[in-house]
DNA sequence: GCTAATCATGAAATCGATTACACGTTTAAT
DNA sequence: ATTAAACGTGTAATCGATTTCATGATTAGC
């Protein structure tokens, strides 16, 4: 009680502890304190090092990052832009990024953009804070924003998007191949009337998935089946699926552009009195945690998040370190996760 | 094409533009440049102000935040700690925080903690970056961490948690009253065998909900019904619900500690061949977006996120500004959202 | 039209670190 | 033992802003 008050009295001064305070207490010069805290094994005698460390701990000293950044020009801050927090895929990704970046001593400055392409103004925040790299998930920069970063030589890495004419790095799941495999899988398990509930048309991801899917049908000599556009969202997908199922009663399977739209579609199916997978098979895309909820048990394509995040960080570090700045695009394969939403209708086996 | 190369040549220098550069180009002194950019209407003649602004735009000048923060001791950075990104409630909250904070010119430094109480080490990141406030959602600080912030006079605001002996601010939904209302609602709509699927026992939130629920039963002269502990998670809740429904076949309703555990429970119900709400009613808590998905259509208690976030930010600003540091706790009521997962079994109406 | 008050502006100090440099000690080399 | 290299440590410069202070110019007051 008394001790607490005492402490408070000191705290009223609200004076932050600086390297000078530590130096005084340890009986060394201020640069020596700095040397103890500069990560590398700087030359300072074991004895003084110990004295400094003790003094620092006693005072609760933490080097001031702003002073550090000012002189070193390094901020250890990474900017992450995320547009679509409503799709659980992205929080999962964010969490992974945080975990892996912080392990490497980086910090996450977070920007969430409501719109699909990021406002100039938001971008300025990143520039002001001298982020060492920018990771953009599920959105594209405006070209003027991209130019800004290029001018500052700040690497931009797209996660799960790319634009053909962009000079930025990108890490993506091999969407074309994934959709191709899913198409094959459905055909091989005896489906003949596949409906693809796609996402909005203007993204690379959606484009590639659509192409892969169509190519697999073509290979299997099936004529193109119904394709409708949702917006990667459960409610919209529910609406769309319901409608398409009514219009095309022969449909035996739904391939949905992502997991949450699959969830919406599943409800549409059961609302129409059909069963999954007995009457209609459903396949998703992403393999978010919810996909394995007993409620869904969704067969889906796993985007290997962990690997993708890892790769993104590697590219980032490579760029920051070696200044290798020829734009790299990394394709990660992923895999089909078979659960319980697809029935084998093939008579053969 | 050519222009682009030209530009690049300049950029190779990678020299950052400082106030001095602007000053030279505008033919003024460096402090004058600073005065133009310091938010307040500083005294600088209209003519020079214009010259400076033009020069700044031409060079693409942005004041260096690190230099600014160093001298002003203001960082405009808010630290947010979030443990439970798997529950969609929290990404929704994060998104709101970001939106509202950025509107006020603050930035979000993000920390996600796997464990329920936050590691000392993570906390140091906040201290290093001199965050002006810390918002903690769904977790508590260790007492030594709390002490650290107190010593730095950094306000900590708990969102959706509080601890009785903590000297920090808190904004919470009135969990006691909410659970009380839900209990009443279920009883009044004719339910007599209510099972409460709670969360882990050690949190204030869970405690208050349990108390409120029990008190409402008591008031209605019902003897305490089955209470089981899940962990606010769909899969666990599925398991638990299945078991409890088998053991107690008379149960007519489930009150779940949050929405996602309600989703799990719903599946348990239908897996056992019972219907919602005809055979068993289900109520959730939170009103996350998914609750209104057609798939669920869950009757639930709305935690008024927007209001809660707003309140949290207000307390934060008050603390930062007026130095009013007597710990404030703000209770926000919330409301029952009636959808389609509860049946009126009362014979009266 | 003279003094006082106001305003605009530059010079210099400052924030809290890092780091080049120089100097004094210690250790190694021959 | 003598010289050179290596090491430890303090002094001073530096990063890029803000801010105090002083000075000179401008306006107002009478």
mmCIF file of C-alpha atoms in Angstrom, chain B residues 131-324:
data_model
loop_
_atom_site.group_PDB
_atom_site.id
_atom_site.type_symbol
_atom_site.label_atom_id
_atom_site.label_comp_id
_atom_site.label_asym_id
_atom_site.label_seq_id
_atom_site.Cartn_x
_atom_site.Cartn_y
_atom_site.Cartn_z
ATOM 1 C CA UNK B 131 1.940 3.263 -27.772
ATOM 2 C CA UNK B 132 -0.314 5.928 -26.365
ATOM 3 C CA UNK B 133 -2.812 3.390 -25.135
ATOM 4 C CA UNK B 134 -3.346 -0.327 -25.026
ATOM 5 C CA UNK B 135 -6.601 -2.043 -25.804
ATOM 6 C CA UNK B 136 -6.880 -5.604 -24.626
ATOM 7 C CA UNK B 137 -9.655 -7.779 -25.919
ATOM 8 C CA UNK B 138 -10.564 -11.075 -24.393
ATOM 9 C CA UNK B 139 -7.520 -11.467 -22.207
ATOM 10 C CA UNK B 140 -5.964 -10.041 -19.117
ATOM 11 C CA UNK B 141 -2.534 -8.642 -18.571
ATOM 12 C CA UNK B 142 -0.230 -10.259 -16.113
ATOM 13 C CA UNK B 143 0.086 -8.066 -13.098
ATOM 14 C CA UNK B 144 3.685 -7.247 -13.865
ATOM 15 C CA UNK B 145 2.715 -6.169 -17.355
ATOM 16 C CA UNK B 146 -0.043 -4.020 -15.955
ATOM 17 C CA UNK B 147 2.455 -2.468 -13.613
ATOM 18 C CA UNK B 148 4.778 -1.654 -16.474
ATOM 19 C CA UNK B 149 2.092 0.297 -18.256
ATOM 20 C CA UNK B 150 1.061 1.992 -15.095
ATOM 21 C CA UNK B 151 4.595 3.120 -14.526
ATOM 22 C CA UNK B 152 4.674 4.631 -18.012
ATOM 23 C CA UNK B 153 1.250 6.129 -17.418
ATOM 24 C CA UNK B 154 -0.060 4.319 -20.483
ATOM 25 C CA UNK B 155 -3.784 3.720 -20.220
ATOM 26 C CA UNK B 156 -4.960 0.154 -20.606
ATOM 27 C CA UNK B 157 -8.543 -0.460 -21.589
ATOM 28 C CA UNK B 158 -10.050 -3.884 -21.375
ATOM 29 C CA UNK B 159 -12.577 -4.717 -23.983
ATOM 30 C CA UNK B 160 -15.017 -7.392 -22.903
ATOM 31 C CA UNK B 161 -13.136 -8.418 -19.795
ATOM 32 C CA UNK B 162 -12.447 -6.941 -16.468
ATOM 33 C CA UNK B 163 -10.818 -8.010 -13.291
ATOM 34 C CA UNK B 164 -12.164 -6.795 -10.039
ATOM 35 C CA UNK B 165 -8.868 -5.769 -8.556
ATOM 36 C CA UNK B 166 -7.465 -4.205 -11.675
ATOM 37 C CA UNK B 167 -6.848 -0.520 -11.800
ATOM 38 C CA UNK B 168 -7.615 -0.351 -15.499
ATOM 39 C CA UNK B 169 -10.539 0.834 -17.541
ATOM 40 C CA UNK B 170 -12.998 -1.628 -18.967
ATOM 41 C CA UNK B 171 -15.813 -1.633 -21.465
ATOM 42 C CA UNK B 172 -18.101 -4.584 -21.338
ATOM 43 C CA UNK B 173 -21.471 -5.738 -22.385
ATOM 44 C CA UNK B 174 -23.762 -6.061 -19.403
ATOM 45 C CA UNK B 175 -23.391 -9.799 -19.366
ATOM 46 C CA UNK B 176 -25.288 -10.366 -16.167
ATOM 47 C CA UNK B 177 -28.358 -8.593 -17.354
ATOM 48 C CA UNK B 178 -28.135 -10.097 -20.814
ATOM 49 C CA UNK B 179 -28.076 -13.638 -19.499
ATOM 50 C CA UNK B 180 -30.867 -12.740 -17.109
ATOM 51 C CA UNK B 181 -33.020 -11.498 -19.976
ATOM 52 C CA UNK B 182 -32.279 -14.546 -22.047
ATOM 53 C CA UNK B 183 -33.238 -16.798 -19.177
ATOM 54 C CA UNK B 184 -36.489 -14.907 -18.816
ATOM 55 C CA UNK B 185 -37.155 -15.031 -22.492
ATOM 56 C CA UNK B 186 -36.733 -18.780 -22.623
ATOM 57 C CA UNK B 187 -38.902 -19.344 -19.572
ATOM 58 C CA UNK B 188 -41.584 -17.000 -20.806
ATOM 59 C CA UNK B 189 -41.700 -18.732 -24.136
ATOM 60 C CA UNK B 190 -42.492 -21.925 -22.313
ATOM 61 C CA UNK B 191 -39.152 -23.644 -21.875
ATOM 62 C CA UNK B 192 -38.667 -25.652 -18.723
ATOM 63 C CA UNK B 193 -35.525 -27.651 -19.291
ATOM 64 C CA UNK B 194 -32.864 -25.247 -20.307
ATOM 65 C CA UNK B 195 -29.287 -26.325 -20.707
ATOM 66 C CA UNK B 196 -26.610 -23.695 -20.521
ATOM 67 C CA UNK B 197 -23.452 -24.426 -22.454
ATOM 68 C CA UNK B 198 -21.013 -22.092 -20.822
ATOM 69 C CA UNK B 199 -17.427 -21.100 -21.522
ATOM 70 C CA UNK B 200 -14.327 -21.770 -19.461
ATOM 71 C CA UNK B 201 -14.897 -20.781 -15.884
ATOM 72 C CA UNK B 202 -12.109 -18.344 -15.196
ATOM 73 C CA UNK B 203 -13.310 -15.243 -16.995
ATOM 74 C CA UNK B 204 -15.411 -12.376 -15.770
ATOM 75 C CA UNK B 205 -17.605 -12.563 -18.835
ATOM 76 C CA UNK B 206 -18.468 -16.191 -18.285
ATOM 77 C CA UNK B 207 -18.998 -15.677 -14.574
ATOM 78 C CA UNK B 208 -21.436 -12.830 -15.086
ATOM 79 C CA UNK B 209 -23.417 -14.657 -17.709
ATOM 80 C CA UNK B 210 -23.720 -17.697 -15.537
ATOM 81 C CA UNK B 211 -24.904 -15.652 -12.587
ATOM 82 C CA UNK B 212 -27.448 -13.748 -14.615
ATOM 83 C CA UNK B 213 -28.809 -16.916 -16.086
ATOM 84 C CA UNK B 214 -29.087 -18.685 -12.747
ATOM 85 C CA UNK B 215 -30.754 -15.691 -11.134
ATOM 86 C CA UNK B 216 -33.399 -15.549 -13.822
ATOM 87 C CA UNK B 217 -34.201 -19.211 -13.277
ATOM 88 C CA UNK B 218 -34.366 -18.671 -9.561
ATOM 89 C CA UNK B 219 -36.717 -15.738 -10.043
ATOM 90 C CA UNK B 220 -38.914 -17.950 -12.154
ATOM 91 C CA UNK B 221 -38.823 -20.629 -9.511
ATOM 92 C CA UNK B 222 -37.221 -23.176 -11.708
ATOM 93 C CA UNK B 223 -34.664 -25.442 -10.212
ATOM 94 C CA UNK B 224 -31.217 -25.080 -11.716
ATOM 95 C CA UNK B 225 -30.912 -26.943 -14.980
ATOM 96 C CA UNK B 226 -27.908 -28.615 -16.526
ATOM 97 C CA UNK B 227 -24.897 -26.421 -16.957
ATOM 98 C CA UNK B 228 -21.922 -27.694 -18.869
ATOM 99 C CA UNK B 229 -18.678 -26.035 -19.757
ATOM 100 C CA UNK B 230 -17.541 -25.779 -23.314
ATOM 101 C CA UNK B 231 -14.753 -23.512 -24.376
ATOM 102 C CA UNK B 232 -16.582 -21.049 -26.615
ATOM 103 C CA UNK B 233 -15.668 -23.112 -29.613
ATOM 104 C CA UNK B 234 -17.872 -24.856 -32.168
ATOM 105 C CA UNK B 235 -16.254 -28.261 -32.189
ATOM 106 C CA UNK B 236 -16.088 -28.605 -28.457
ATOM 107 C CA UNK B 237 -19.612 -27.335 -28.149
ATOM 108 C CA UNK B 238 -20.789 -29.939 -30.654
ATOM 109 C CA UNK B 239 -19.266 -32.704 -28.556
ATOM 110 C CA UNK B 240 -20.604 -31.366 -25.308
ATOM 111 C CA UNK B 241 -24.070 -30.689 -26.623
ATOM 112 C CA UNK B 242 -24.388 -34.136 -28.128
ATOM 113 C CA UNK B 243 -23.452 -35.741 -24.879
ATOM 114 C CA UNK B 244 -25.717 -33.650 -22.727
ATOM 115 C CA UNK B 245 -28.671 -34.106 -25.045
ATOM 116 C CA UNK B 246 -28.279 -37.849 -24.855
ATOM 117 C CA UNK B 247 -28.004 -37.813 -21.096
ATOM 118 C CA UNK B 248 -30.954 -35.490 -20.599
ATOM 119 C CA UNK B 249 -33.603 -36.255 -23.197
ATOM 120 C CA UNK B 250 -36.019 -33.784 -21.648
ATOM 121 C CA UNK B 251 -33.991 -30.734 -22.558
ATOM 122 C CA UNK B 252 -36.071 -28.326 -24.612
ATOM 123 C CA UNK B 253 -33.596 -25.518 -25.133
ATOM 124 C CA UNK B 254 -29.922 -24.669 -25.233
ATOM 125 C CA UNK B 255 -28.482 -21.368 -24.209
ATOM 126 C CA UNK B 256 -24.939 -21.140 -25.570
ATOM 127 C CA UNK B 257 -22.244 -18.855 -24.251
ATOM 128 C CA UNK B 258 -21.469 -17.444 -27.672
ATOM 129 C CA UNK B 259 -22.637 -17.735 -31.239
ATOM 130 C CA UNK B 260 -20.066 -20.105 -32.589
ATOM 131 C CA UNK B 261 -20.672 -22.564 -29.808
ATOM 132 C CA UNK B 262 -24.361 -22.271 -30.655
ATOM 133 C CA UNK B 263 -23.517 -23.259 -34.220
ATOM 134 C CA UNK B 264 -21.804 -26.372 -32.972
ATOM 135 C CA UNK B 265 -24.689 -27.186 -30.686
ATOM 136 C CA UNK B 266 -27.185 -26.750 -33.513
ATOM 137 C CA UNK B 267 -25.432 -29.417 -35.487
ATOM 138 C CA UNK B 268 -25.485 -31.729 -32.500
ATOM 139 C CA UNK B 269 -29.230 -31.250 -32.290
ATOM 140 C CA UNK B 270 -29.895 -32.061 -35.917
ATOM 141 C CA UNK B 271 -27.428 -34.945 -35.865
ATOM 142 C CA UNK B 272 -29.581 -36.472 -33.150
ATOM 143 C CA UNK B 273 -32.551 -36.256 -35.434
ATOM 144 C CA UNK B 274 -34.202 -33.343 -33.673
ATOM 145 C CA UNK B 275 -35.307 -30.136 -35.262
ATOM 146 C CA UNK B 276 -34.599 -26.511 -34.428
ATOM 147 C CA UNK B 277 -36.672 -24.844 -33.131
ATOM 148 C CA UNK B 278 -39.546 -27.350 -33.186
ATOM 149 C CA UNK B 279 -37.909 -29.837 -30.832
ATOM 150 C CA UNK B 280 -35.174 -27.788 -29.284
ATOM 151 C CA UNK B 281 -34.616 -24.058 -29.120
ATOM 152 C CA UNK B 282 -31.139 -22.565 -29.335
ATOM 153 C CA UNK B 283 -29.967 -19.131 -28.225
ATOM 154 C CA UNK B 284 -26.523 -17.707 -28.810
ATOM 155 C CA UNK B 285 -24.591 -14.692 -27.638
ATOM 156 C CA UNK B 286 -22.693 -11.970 -29.563
ATOM 157 C CA UNK B 287 -24.690 -11.571 -32.753
ATOM 158 C CA UNK B 288 -21.768 -11.985 -35.079
ATOM 159 C CA UNK B 289 -22.482 -11.579 -38.748
ATOM 160 C CA UNK B 290 -22.730 -15.291 -39.271
ATOM 161 C CA UNK B 291 -25.656 -15.482 -36.873
ATOM 162 C CA UNK B 292 -27.882 -14.031 -39.533
ATOM 163 C CA UNK B 293 -26.660 -16.364 -42.213
ATOM 164 C CA UNK B 294 -29.617 -18.293 -43.560
ATOM 165 C CA UNK B 295 -27.788 -21.390 -42.449
ATOM 166 C CA UNK B 296 -28.252 -20.447 -38.821
ATOM 167 C CA UNK B 297 -30.806 -17.743 -38.367
ATOM 168 C CA UNK B 298 -29.847 -17.717 -34.755
ATOM 169 C CA UNK B 299 -31.731 -15.931 -32.027
ATOM 170 C CA UNK B 300 -29.017 -14.316 -29.984
ATOM 171 C CA UNK B 301 -27.972 -11.465 -27.772
ATOM 172 C CA UNK B 302 -26.409 -8.596 -29.593
ATOM 173 C CA UNK B 303 -23.268 -7.235 -28.099
ATOM 174 C CA UNK B 304 -23.378 -3.733 -29.525
ATOM 175 C CA UNK B 305 -19.876 -3.814 -30.893
ATOM 176 C CA UNK B 306 -19.985 -0.462 -32.523
ATOM 177 C CA UNK B 307 -21.076 1.252 -29.346
ATOM 178 C CA UNK B 308 -18.574 -0.708 -27.295
ATOM 179 C CA UNK B 309 -15.728 0.182 -29.591
ATOM 180 C CA UNK B 310 -16.775 3.803 -29.620
ATOM 181 C CA UNK B 311 -16.915 3.880 -25.835
ATOM 182 C CA UNK B 312 -13.508 2.257 -25.576
ATOM 183 C CA UNK B 313 -11.997 4.878 -27.807
ATOM 184 C CA UNK B 314 -13.690 7.651 -25.869
ATOM 185 C CA UNK B 315 -12.288 6.434 -22.588
ATOM 186 C CA UNK B 316 -8.914 6.156 -24.212
ATOM 187 C CA UNK B 317 -9.029 9.687 -25.561
ATOM 188 C CA UNK B 318 -10.257 11.045 -22.248
ATOM 189 C CA UNK B 319 -7.414 9.390 -20.478
ATOM 190 C CA UNK B 320 -4.813 10.561 -22.939
ATOM 191 C CA UNK B 321 -6.214 14.053 -22.981
ATOM 192 C CA UNK B 322 -7.450 15.030 -19.563
ATOM 193 C CA UNK B 323 -5.334 12.607 -17.623
ATOM 194 C CA UNK B 324 -8.440 11.454 -15.834
#
